């Protein structure tokens, strides 16, 4: 037998709310699904709303079948027939639109609500930001409100009271939800361990370096990664974030090489820094670390030139932990490294070669040659600019002797080539330099605008040594961030000055939002096995196995739910029937008028006796009595009839026979 309540028709207000909630759940898909799919759903939702005013227009089974075929054809033409993320979401969107057209009864609402929740989950395939999750709470709560509305008798609670009840239930369920999330063992990666926005255009460093490649990046304000240190931050002059190392060049473009030697040993000469990096997706294997990393994240590899590489391309934001040393010596230069670090292109301008030969002949050792190279950029009229002029077929020669205007890649490439020509092993390191300190979250934000290139030279007593020729031309580059707008307008690079108070307030607000998003990623989206182990150790639960942790999660969540149930039972007062409450009020009024109800007296006998004693209100009394009997002993008590009884009792004014009796 079918459930009569489930088969009861849905009221127009509930149907309209359902359509709006489903549309809100599907809405964000408009940014990444094909327009025909989104348009199909929008037309179906509008058609269903029109059906509220004109029910005869709603489709029957035959028309629904044709619309189903049209929806499938729309998905295939827009997304193709191959199953993938986008085609699956598109099909679900179309089916949900068709389901709205056949919503007639409460049973249909149950199915539609659960499909709507599933669509909400698919939104996280495309974005996992805190703001987006907060927005999706609106349709989530709307679906929850609809279910609560269906389980309440008609007129039992006002919409406002029902909404408050839904919010209260949601808040009460949070402790058990958090306990399950935190304690339940992670089997692998984070909750959403897949690439998000994998088809989006991402900016970042390249594995090649040529004139203009870094300066173009500096115009991008996008975040590259964020760094949170466990102790003190390194000073700005040591904030070099190591990325790809370049060995080979044709005179214009530099590329990575593959020396076969093992990595040189690292001898720390300063403090160690422990920190964690939250990196943005860039579709490369590079993991950036403070120069020089002495540990590697699980699954990552370290190259011969101390670059960290992930096991696969970074296609989703994730967090890893590293230890680095900023002051160090490297010991042991392999033959392959030395050979690669001395290679020069076939075509080198005679002026460049002559300059390097002069340095070599006039210098006592490699350190003196390095000093001569740095003095060239420091003493000659070189200009640090985002808009250098074209350099022609021989860029190094034109830059050193003609234009003398360039960005960090111009200084790094020309310096390394001069060092090699003078017999000093050298290579180029690309990455980032600096970072903006977020004082709200106490971490550094490194942006694409912090992209940088510098040099490393091999010195016999120190090993590979960082040399930044850009710092000789623009020392402020190491201490301050570039002011992009002012730099483009002035023709040379300028750096950020102190902000006015209004801009400083806006910056604080931006830092607050960014810190909230970072913590959302660290403790929710990126809550993986490593972070869970870290948290469990701090809670004193580090020795538990996954099975024990799972049992603890179930026990804690079950205990919280049991305590919640007990609290609700003990706190909730006995619910009084509003019909009985109205009758009791009537009895109190009559008692004050001198007509008290006897314990054995039923409602009809009592009302008849009261009508005889109080003839002035006899008609009203009998009317109230009949309404009470109907509501008290009938099958249903409609809300409006209950209100009518309450109003009739309030409106009844009786004067007693006892002197001074209040009405």
XYZ file of C-alpha atoms in Angstrom:
663
model
C 0.000 0.000 0.000
C 1.341 3.398 -0.925
C 2.026 5.907 1.803
C -0.805 8.428 1.670
C 1.395 11.242 2.965
C 4.105 10.583 0.369
C 1.534 10.601 -2.435
C -0.101 13.816 -1.285
C 0.268 16.655 -3.852
C 2.902 19.289 -3.079
C 1.680 22.813 -2.461
C 2.757 25.558 -4.956
C 4.963 27.339 -2.416
C 6.922 24.154 -1.710
C 7.309 23.449 -5.430
C 8.598 26.961 -6.094
C 11.104 26.655 -3.246
C 12.278 23.303 -4.617
C 12.879 24.761 -8.093
C 14.782 27.735 -6.679
C 16.937 25.515 -4.434
C 17.795 23.154 -7.302
C 18.631 26.118 -9.544
C 20.973 27.483 -6.856
C 22.663 24.076 -6.588
C 23.150 23.825 -10.356
C 23.919 27.533 -10.935
C 27.728 27.489 -10.444
C 27.999 24.833 -13.178
C 27.119 27.590 -15.665
C 30.787 28.683 -15.548
C 32.233 25.392 -16.766
C 29.478 23.397 -18.497
C 28.545 24.011 -22.148
C 25.859 26.628 -22.756
C 23.392 24.123 -24.349
C 23.426 21.963 -21.201
C 22.925 24.932 -18.881
C 20.241 26.311 -21.207
C 18.375 22.984 -21.205
C 18.239 22.978 -17.403
C 17.200 26.643 -17.266
C 14.327 26.059 -19.696
C 13.166 23.005 -17.717
C 13.227 24.969 -14.435
C 11.336 27.897 -15.979
C 8.814 25.477 -17.516
C 8.183 23.967 -14.081
C 7.616 27.385 -12.523
C 5.173 28.219 -15.317
C 3.367 25.001 -14.477
C 2.523 26.397 -11.043
C 0.191 28.905 -12.694
C -0.891 26.662 -15.565
C -0.774 23.016 -14.409
C -2.270 21.828 -17.692
C 0.985 22.765 -19.445
C 3.066 20.235 -17.500
C 4.262 17.389 -19.755
C 2.833 13.906 -19.682
C 4.762 10.665 -20.003
C 5.040 10.818 -23.793
C 6.378 14.368 -23.838
C 8.738 13.589 -20.958
C 10.144 10.712 -23.012
C 10.809 13.041 -25.941
C 12.433 15.588 -23.630
C 14.630 12.826 -22.206
C 15.903 12.004 -25.694
C 16.472 15.701 -26.369
C 18.438 16.028 -23.123
C 20.662 13.043 -23.945
C 21.291 14.428 -27.418
C 22.223 17.801 -25.913
C 24.802 16.206 -23.617
C 26.328 14.084 -26.387
C 26.581 16.991 -28.829
C 27.991 19.365 -26.209
C 30.352 17.013 -24.340
C 30.841 13.994 -26.574
C 30.016 10.373 -25.859
C 33.131 9.528 -23.829
C 32.539 9.290 -20.072
C 34.484 11.855 -18.057
C 33.956 14.372 -15.298
C 32.267 17.049 -17.408
C 30.010 14.703 -19.344
C 28.871 13.023 -16.131
C 28.036 16.346 -14.477
C 26.287 17.539 -17.642
C 24.136 14.398 -17.749
C 23.242 14.773 -14.059
C 22.280 18.419 -14.648
C 19.996 17.539 -17.546
C 18.367 14.684 -15.631
C 17.735 16.940 -12.640
C 16.023 19.466 -14.909
C 13.780 16.726 -16.286
C 13.023 15.487 -12.775
C 11.668 18.924 -11.876
C 9.097 18.571 -14.663
C 7.591 15.441 -13.127
C 7.483 16.620 -9.516
C 3.876 16.165 -8.432
C 3.891 14.586 -4.967
C 5.970 14.620 -1.843
C 7.645 11.395 -2.883
C 9.019 13.195 -5.968
C 10.406 15.909 -3.724
C 12.400 13.392 -1.687
C 14.050 12.025 -4.841
C 14.738 15.514 -6.224
C 16.264 16.746 -2.970
C 18.712 13.862 -2.774
C 19.670 14.371 -6.427
C 20.171 18.048 -5.629
C 22.545 17.162 -2.799
C 24.506 14.981 -5.192
C 24.798 17.932 -7.590
C 26.129 20.014 -4.701
C 28.893 17.460 -4.199
C 29.871 17.649 -7.878
C 30.507 21.388 -7.481
C 33.626 20.527 -5.483
C 35.045 18.850 -8.593
C 35.614 22.375 -9.918
C 36.274 24.589 -6.905
C 37.117 23.978 -3.260
C 37.438 27.533 -1.970
C 35.983 28.617 1.349
C 33.720 31.258 -0.223
C 32.336 28.713 -2.679
C 31.649 26.205 0.104
C 29.870 28.928 2.099
C 27.660 29.729 -0.897
C 26.744 26.075 -1.360
C 25.483 25.991 2.227
C 22.483 28.044 1.058
C 20.994 25.385 -1.270
C 22.069 22.711 1.229
C 20.007 24.344 3.979
C 17.139 24.940 1.542
C 17.020 21.203 0.779
C 17.129 20.433 4.490
C 14.286 22.891 5.083
C 12.208 21.194 2.373
C 12.653 17.789 3.990
C 11.699 19.192 7.394
C 8.682 20.873 5.836
C 7.512 17.603 4.308
C 7.742 15.827 7.657
C 5.658 18.409 9.488
C 1.899 18.342 9.507
C 0.241 21.151 7.591
C 0.154 24.318 9.657
C 2.117 22.753 12.520
C 4.885 25.383 12.503
C 5.386 28.748 10.864
C 8.082 29.015 8.124
C 10.268 31.140 10.398
C 10.034 28.671 13.284
C 10.729 25.755 10.958
C 13.761 27.536 9.510
C 15.103 28.192 13.002
C 14.590 24.535 13.839
C 16.576 23.466 10.760
C 19.454 25.781 11.678
C 19.402 24.506 15.247
C 19.542 20.887 14.108
C 22.424 21.689 11.750
C 24.435 23.330 14.518
C 23.718 20.495 16.935
C 25.003 17.956 14.401
C 28.323 19.807 13.924
C 30.267 18.283 16.875
C 29.675 14.704 15.714
C 30.437 15.697 12.108
C 33.725 17.332 13.110
C 34.689 14.333 15.245
C 34.140 11.927 12.343
C 36.043 14.184 9.941
C 39.040 14.653 12.224
C 39.342 11.124 13.606
C 38.256 8.847 10.783
C 41.466 7.405 9.275
C 42.616 8.814 5.956
C 43.353 6.026 3.490
C 45.421 8.084 1.062
C 45.391 11.686 -0.029
C 43.097 14.493 1.085
C 39.317 14.389 0.935
C 39.304 15.878 -2.562
C 42.473 14.303 -3.955
C 42.076 15.221 -7.600
C 42.880 18.054 -9.939
C 40.576 21.037 -9.858
C 40.175 23.297 -12.860
C 42.581 21.130 -14.797
C 41.607 22.840 -18.026
C 42.211 26.338 -16.717
C 45.079 28.425 -18.036
C 47.785 28.471 -15.358
C 50.719 30.861 -15.196
C 54.107 30.142 -13.722
C 57.787 29.598 -14.396
C 58.863 27.821 -17.531
C 61.623 25.240 -17.945
C 63.386 27.644 -20.324
C 64.742 31.158 -19.835
C 65.096 33.820 -22.488
C 64.966 37.635 -22.521
C 61.525 38.762 -21.334
C 60.305 35.416 -19.946
C 60.512 36.426 -16.268
C 59.556 40.085 -16.717
C 56.253 38.981 -18.241
C 55.533 36.927 -15.117
C 56.162 39.899 -12.852
C 53.030 41.545 -14.199
C 50.912 38.711 -12.743
C 49.563 39.146 -9.179
C 48.605 35.440 -8.936
C 49.826 33.477 -5.927
C 52.537 30.890 -6.597
C 52.699 29.407 -3.084
C 52.424 30.261 0.607
C 54.977 29.418 3.286
C 54.452 29.026 7.023
C 57.618 28.767 9.152
C 57.679 26.946 12.473
C 60.121 29.459 13.977
C 61.620 32.759 12.927
C 61.453 33.822 9.300
C 64.703 34.067 7.344
C 65.743 37.652 6.567
C 64.632 39.050 3.171
C 68.129 38.658 1.717
C 67.871 34.868 2.230
C 64.369 34.371 0.832
C 65.384 32.684 -2.407
C 62.935 29.961 -3.445
C 64.705 27.421 -5.599
C 63.066 26.141 -8.771
C 64.393 24.859 -12.125
C 68.165 24.948 -12.636
C 69.372 25.714 -16.173
C 72.624 24.469 -17.661
C 72.465 24.524 -21.467
C 72.204 27.526 -23.789
C 72.328 28.406 -27.465
C 73.175 32.015 -26.684
C 69.568 33.158 -26.325
C 67.557 30.456 -24.520
C 68.643 28.506 -21.453
C 67.393 24.994 -20.681
C 67.800 22.356 -17.948
C 70.586 19.803 -18.202
C 70.996 16.335 -16.749
C 74.404 15.876 -15.099
C 74.802 12.273 -14.012
C 76.799 12.972 -10.853
C 75.291 12.475 -7.397
C 74.263 15.659 -5.541
C 77.158 17.389 -3.730
C 77.178 17.029 0.039
C 75.746 19.939 1.968
C 77.526 21.281 5.020
C 75.274 23.616 7.019
C 76.884 26.877 8.136
C 73.800 28.450 9.661
C 70.448 27.663 11.287
C 67.951 25.225 9.820
C 64.454 26.369 8.839
C 61.450 24.061 9.126
C 58.389 25.168 7.200
C 55.470 24.003 5.112
C 54.627 25.148 1.606
C 51.114 25.289 0.170
C 51.682 25.376 -3.557
C 49.210 26.370 -6.250
C 48.757 24.120 -9.317
C 51.199 24.849 -12.150
C 51.220 21.548 -14.094
C 54.909 20.936 -13.572
C 56.747 18.664 -11.169
C 58.637 21.498 -9.493
C 58.335 21.936 -5.751
C 59.780 25.216 -4.546
C 61.942 25.301 -1.428
C 64.035 27.825 0.437
C 67.533 27.689 -0.979
C 68.950 25.116 -0.053
C 66.659 22.176 0.862
C 68.162 19.466 3.049
C 65.038 17.276 3.257
C 62.356 16.279 0.818
C 58.601 15.644 1.104
C 57.367 12.029 0.921
C 57.396 10.818 -2.675
C 59.489 13.726 -3.956
C 62.956 13.458 -5.502
C 66.052 15.679 -5.272
C 68.081 16.316 -8.431
C 71.831 16.718 -8.664
C 71.347 20.498 -8.617
C 69.184 20.392 -5.435
C 65.837 20.906 -7.100
C 62.787 19.231 -5.547
C 60.558 17.292 -7.951
C 57.136 15.823 -7.154
C 56.214 12.329 -8.311
C 53.799 13.831 -10.857
C 52.708 17.200 -12.189
C 51.234 19.554 -9.605
C 47.637 19.880 -10.844
C 45.952 20.676 -7.534
C 46.853 22.761 -4.515
C 48.595 20.752 -1.830
C 50.858 21.232 1.183
C 54.274 19.721 1.847
C 56.909 20.131 4.573
C 60.591 20.901 3.958
C 63.720 21.704 5.944
C 66.278 24.101 4.463
C 69.525 25.824 5.347
C 70.257 29.327 4.076
C 74.016 29.383 4.882
C 75.889 26.352 3.583
C 78.860 24.864 1.765
C 78.545 22.194 -0.927
C 81.361 19.679 -1.219
C 82.347 17.675 -4.263
C 81.983 18.890 -7.863
C 81.367 15.954 -10.188
C 83.023 15.797 -13.632
C 79.701 15.888 -15.470
C 78.641 18.935 -13.470
C 81.880 20.738 -14.179
C 81.688 19.965 -17.890
C 78.070 21.152 -18.129
C 78.795 24.282 -16.082
C 81.574 25.405 -18.474
C 79.793 24.901 -21.802
C 79.330 28.007 -23.952
C 77.405 28.462 -27.207
C 79.237 28.379 -30.525
C 78.323 31.960 -31.331
C 79.674 34.406 -28.768
C 80.308 38.044 -29.622
C 83.974 39.058 -29.728
C 83.445 41.870 -27.220
C 81.902 39.464 -24.707
C 84.692 36.931 -25.165
C 87.404 39.592 -24.895
C 85.908 40.972 -21.662
C 85.837 37.522 -20.055
C 89.405 36.756 -21.180
C 90.640 40.015 -19.669
C 89.039 39.203 -16.338
C 90.572 35.743 -16.395
C 94.062 37.012 -17.105
C 93.892 39.811 -14.539
C 92.321 37.853 -11.651
C 94.100 35.626 -9.181
C 91.192 33.159 -8.630
C 87.521 32.450 -9.350
C 86.317 34.694 -6.505
C 88.146 37.671 -8.023
C 86.525 36.982 -11.408
C 83.111 36.941 -9.752
C 83.894 40.304 -8.120
C 84.849 41.759 -11.503
C 81.539 40.606 -12.962
C 79.515 42.123 -10.136
C 81.486 45.381 -10.341
C 80.535 45.677 -14.004
C 76.815 45.799 -13.195
C 77.351 47.944 -10.094
C 79.586 50.617 -11.630
C 78.313 50.907 -15.193
C 74.977 52.656 -16.026
C 72.790 49.548 -16.187
C 69.023 50.010 -15.726
C 66.608 47.525 -14.115
C 63.393 47.687 -16.159
C 60.333 45.634 -17.054
C 60.381 46.938 -20.635
C 63.872 46.369 -22.062
C 64.456 47.130 -25.756
C 64.858 44.319 -28.341
C 68.319 42.741 -28.373
C 68.698 41.297 -31.870
C 70.612 38.148 -32.867
C 73.312 38.422 -30.183
C 71.357 39.338 -27.020
C 74.270 39.123 -24.550
C 76.522 41.407 -26.599
C 73.725 43.916 -27.246
C 72.727 43.974 -23.584
C 76.225 44.356 -22.138
C 77.562 46.966 -24.546
C 74.585 48.754 -26.085
C 71.168 48.810 -24.385
C 72.209 48.063 -20.769
C 68.525 47.900 -19.865
C 67.052 44.623 -18.690
C 65.336 42.517 -16.070
C 66.727 39.757 -13.836
C 66.983 37.214 -16.672
C 69.222 39.608 -18.652
C 71.618 40.036 -15.736
C 71.664 36.353 -14.746
C 72.208 34.986 -18.271
C 74.908 37.498 -19.197
C 76.712 36.994 -15.868
C 76.712 33.180 -16.149
C 77.993 33.294 -19.727
C 80.814 35.682 -18.713
C 81.750 33.378 -15.822
C 81.924 30.344 -18.087
C 84.008 32.196 -20.650
C 86.377 33.192 -17.825
C 86.708 29.558 -16.682
C 84.396 29.666 -13.651
C 81.743 26.893 -13.547
C 78.337 28.591 -13.393
C 74.654 27.855 -13.866
C 71.318 29.690 -13.698
C 68.699 29.091 -11.005
C 65.137 30.259 -11.538
C 62.478 30.533 -8.891
C 61.159 33.308 -6.689
C 62.690 35.867 -4.374
C 61.007 37.526 -1.411
C 57.375 37.145 -0.412
C 54.748 39.279 1.306
C 54.286 38.642 5.019
C 50.640 38.135 5.937
C 50.597 39.416 9.513
C 47.100 38.015 10.106
C 48.026 34.425 9.283
C 51.779 34.755 9.996
C 52.950 33.308 6.689
C 54.612 34.465 3.478
C 52.693 34.781 0.227
C 54.950 34.367 -2.803
C 53.383 35.623 -6.017
C 54.229 35.280 -9.689
C 55.402 38.884 -9.487
C 58.213 37.611 -7.210
C 59.639 35.445 -10.018
C 63.399 35.802 -10.230
C 66.533 34.374 -11.824
C 69.998 34.344 -10.295
C 73.349 32.633 -10.775
C 75.402 30.020 -8.967
C 79.166 29.749 -9.376
C 81.545 27.078 -8.119
C 84.211 28.349 -5.742
C 86.835 25.953 -4.479
C 86.412 26.824 -0.801
C 82.623 27.172 -0.743
C 81.246 24.980 -3.510
C 78.153 26.193 -5.343
C 77.609 29.790 -4.242
C 74.617 31.965 -4.968
C 75.404 35.203 -6.792
C 72.621 37.636 -7.690
C 73.868 40.234 -10.197
C 70.456 41.918 -10.170
C 71.102 42.992 -6.579
C 74.100 45.049 -7.797
C 71.883 47.057 -10.133
C 68.799 47.277 -7.890
C 69.635 46.423 -4.251
C 66.051 47.250 -3.210
C 64.843 44.219 -5.214
C 66.015 41.918 -2.445
C 64.311 43.856 0.351
C 61.111 45.102 -1.299
C 58.446 43.926 -3.728
C 58.081 45.456 -7.183
C 55.412 48.104 -7.715
C 54.098 46.892 -11.059
C 52.024 49.912 -12.028
C 54.681 52.479 -11.136
C 57.408 50.405 -12.819
C 55.546 50.266 -16.129
C 54.823 53.997 -16.006
C 58.346 55.072 -15.022
C 60.269 52.947 -17.508
C 62.430 51.450 -14.740
C 61.600 49.143 -11.854
C 60.385 50.881 -8.710
C 59.483 49.285 -5.409
C 56.517 49.514 -3.070
C 56.526 52.335 -0.563
C 54.483 52.670 2.631
C 50.759 52.414 1.913
C 48.245 55.140 2.872
C 45.883 54.213 5.680
C 42.946 53.334 3.401
C 45.077 51.006 1.293
C 46.559 49.506 4.469
C 43.058 48.701 5.773
C 42.159 47.043 2.474
C 45.386 45.064 2.615
C 44.532 43.845 6.127
C 41.119 42.720 4.868
C 42.751 40.915 1.955
C 45.191 39.213 4.329
C 42.316 38.111 6.569
C 40.449 36.530 3.648
C 43.605 34.875 2.348
C 44.445 33.471 5.798
C 40.934 32.033 6.115
C 41.257 30.372 2.709
C 44.671 28.953 3.562
C 43.452 27.419 6.820
C 40.396 26.043 5.022
C 42.751 24.262 2.638
C 45.152 23.098 5.375
C 42.559 21.622 7.730
C 39.633 20.710 5.471
C 40.418 20.333 1.758
C 44.016 19.232 2.313
C 43.405 17.178 5.450
C 45.323 14.065 4.409
C 47.028 11.224 6.252
C 50.174 13.254 6.956
C 48.242 16.166 8.463
C 46.044 13.767 10.446
C 49.138 12.075 11.898
C 50.544 15.503 12.774
C 47.323 16.448 14.592
C 46.980 13.082 16.358
C 50.511 13.374 17.760
C 49.652 16.778 19.204
C 46.499 15.255 20.756
C 48.450 12.373 22.282
C 46.939 9.782 19.915
C 49.948 9.245 17.667
C 50.302 5.530 18.396
C 46.840 4.470 17.214
C 46.495 2.242 14.161
C 43.968 3.122 11.427
C 41.575 0.491 12.808
C 41.821 1.886 16.320
C 41.421 5.427 15.008
C 38.302 4.421 13.090
C 36.816 2.771 16.172
C 37.608 5.882 18.205
C 35.909 8.076 15.573
C 32.733 5.999 15.702
C 32.787 5.882 19.513
C 33.299 9.648 19.901
C 30.674 10.541 17.299
C 28.215 8.028 18.778
C 28.826 9.344 22.277
C 28.264 12.924 21.149
C 25.011 11.964 19.426
C 23.854 10.055 22.516
C 24.598 13.056 24.744
C 22.793 15.283 22.278
C 19.737 13.048 22.298
C 19.718 12.913 26.100
C 20.048 16.705 26.309
C 17.155 17.203 23.898
C 14.924 14.793 25.825
C 15.704 16.347 29.205
C 15.511 19.923 27.970
C 12.355 19.683 25.899
C 9.264 20.515 27.971
C 6.156 18.396 27.682
C 4.350 19.647 24.617
C 0.897 20.905 25.370
C -2.035 20.463 23.029
C -3.077 24.021 21.964
C -6.747 22.926 21.921
C -6.561 21.704 25.528
C -4.658 24.865 26.500
C -7.436 27.047 25.049
C -10.116 25.062 26.927
C -8.152 25.375 30.189
C -8.020 29.139 29.694
C -11.806 29.175 29.203
C -12.252 27.196 32.430
C -10.089 29.712 34.316
C -12.147 32.625 32.984
C -15.401 30.970 34.028
C -13.967 30.097 37.450
C -13.116 33.773 38.026
C -16.716 34.555 37.085
C -17.945 32.157 39.768
C -18.596 29.082 37.599
C -15.944 26.477 38.479
C -15.755 23.161 36.648
C -16.289 20.076 38.796
C -13.681 17.313 38.457
C -16.259 14.849 37.118
C -17.833 17.338 34.692
C -17.327 16.868 30.936
C -16.992 19.776 28.473
C -20.613 19.668 27.219
C -22.194 19.486 30.672
C -19.918 22.218 31.988
C -20.634 24.593 29.088
C -24.412 24.003 29.428
C -24.290 24.798 33.148
C -22.141 27.880 32.554
C -24.566 29.111 29.852
C -27.477 28.887 32.288
C -25.570 30.759 34.984
C -24.292 33.403 32.522
C -27.144 33.963 30.039
C -25.518 37.131 28.579
C -22.733 35.051 26.956
C -24.636 31.792 26.510
C -24.524 31.898 22.702
C -20.767 32.535 22.675
C -20.147 29.813 25.245
C -22.066 27.186 23.284
C -20.259 28.200 20.073
C -16.895 27.852 21.791
C -17.947 24.521 23.275
C -18.977 23.078 19.898
C -15.692 24.219 18.300
C -13.694 22.700 21.164
C -15.489 19.351 20.886
C -14.894 19.280 17.130
C -11.194 19.985 17.497
C -10.589 17.878 20.573
C -12.356 14.734 19.421
C -12.241 15.078 15.634
C -9.716 13.382 13.319
C -7.637 16.482 12.509
C -7.108 19.878 14.058
C -6.351 22.414 11.271
C -4.139 25.252 12.340
C -6.637 27.935 11.342
C -9.429 26.280 13.347
C -7.151 26.169 16.400
C -6.440 29.876 15.987
C -10.206 30.480 15.700
C -10.758 28.721 19.024
C -7.969 30.720 20.674
C -9.412 34.004 19.383
C -12.940 33.063 20.569
C -11.677 32.305 24.086
C -9.751 35.587 24.216
C -12.795 37.526 23.006
C -15.103 36.034 25.647
C -15.732 38.534 28.469
C -17.816 37.319 31.386
C -18.904 39.141 34.519
C -19.161 37.031 37.632
C -21.798 37.100 40.368
C -19.231 37.585 43.102
C -18.460 41.170 43.913
C -15.059 42.327 42.594
C -14.582 39.237 40.451
C -12.304 39.960 37.489
C -13.589 39.014 34.046
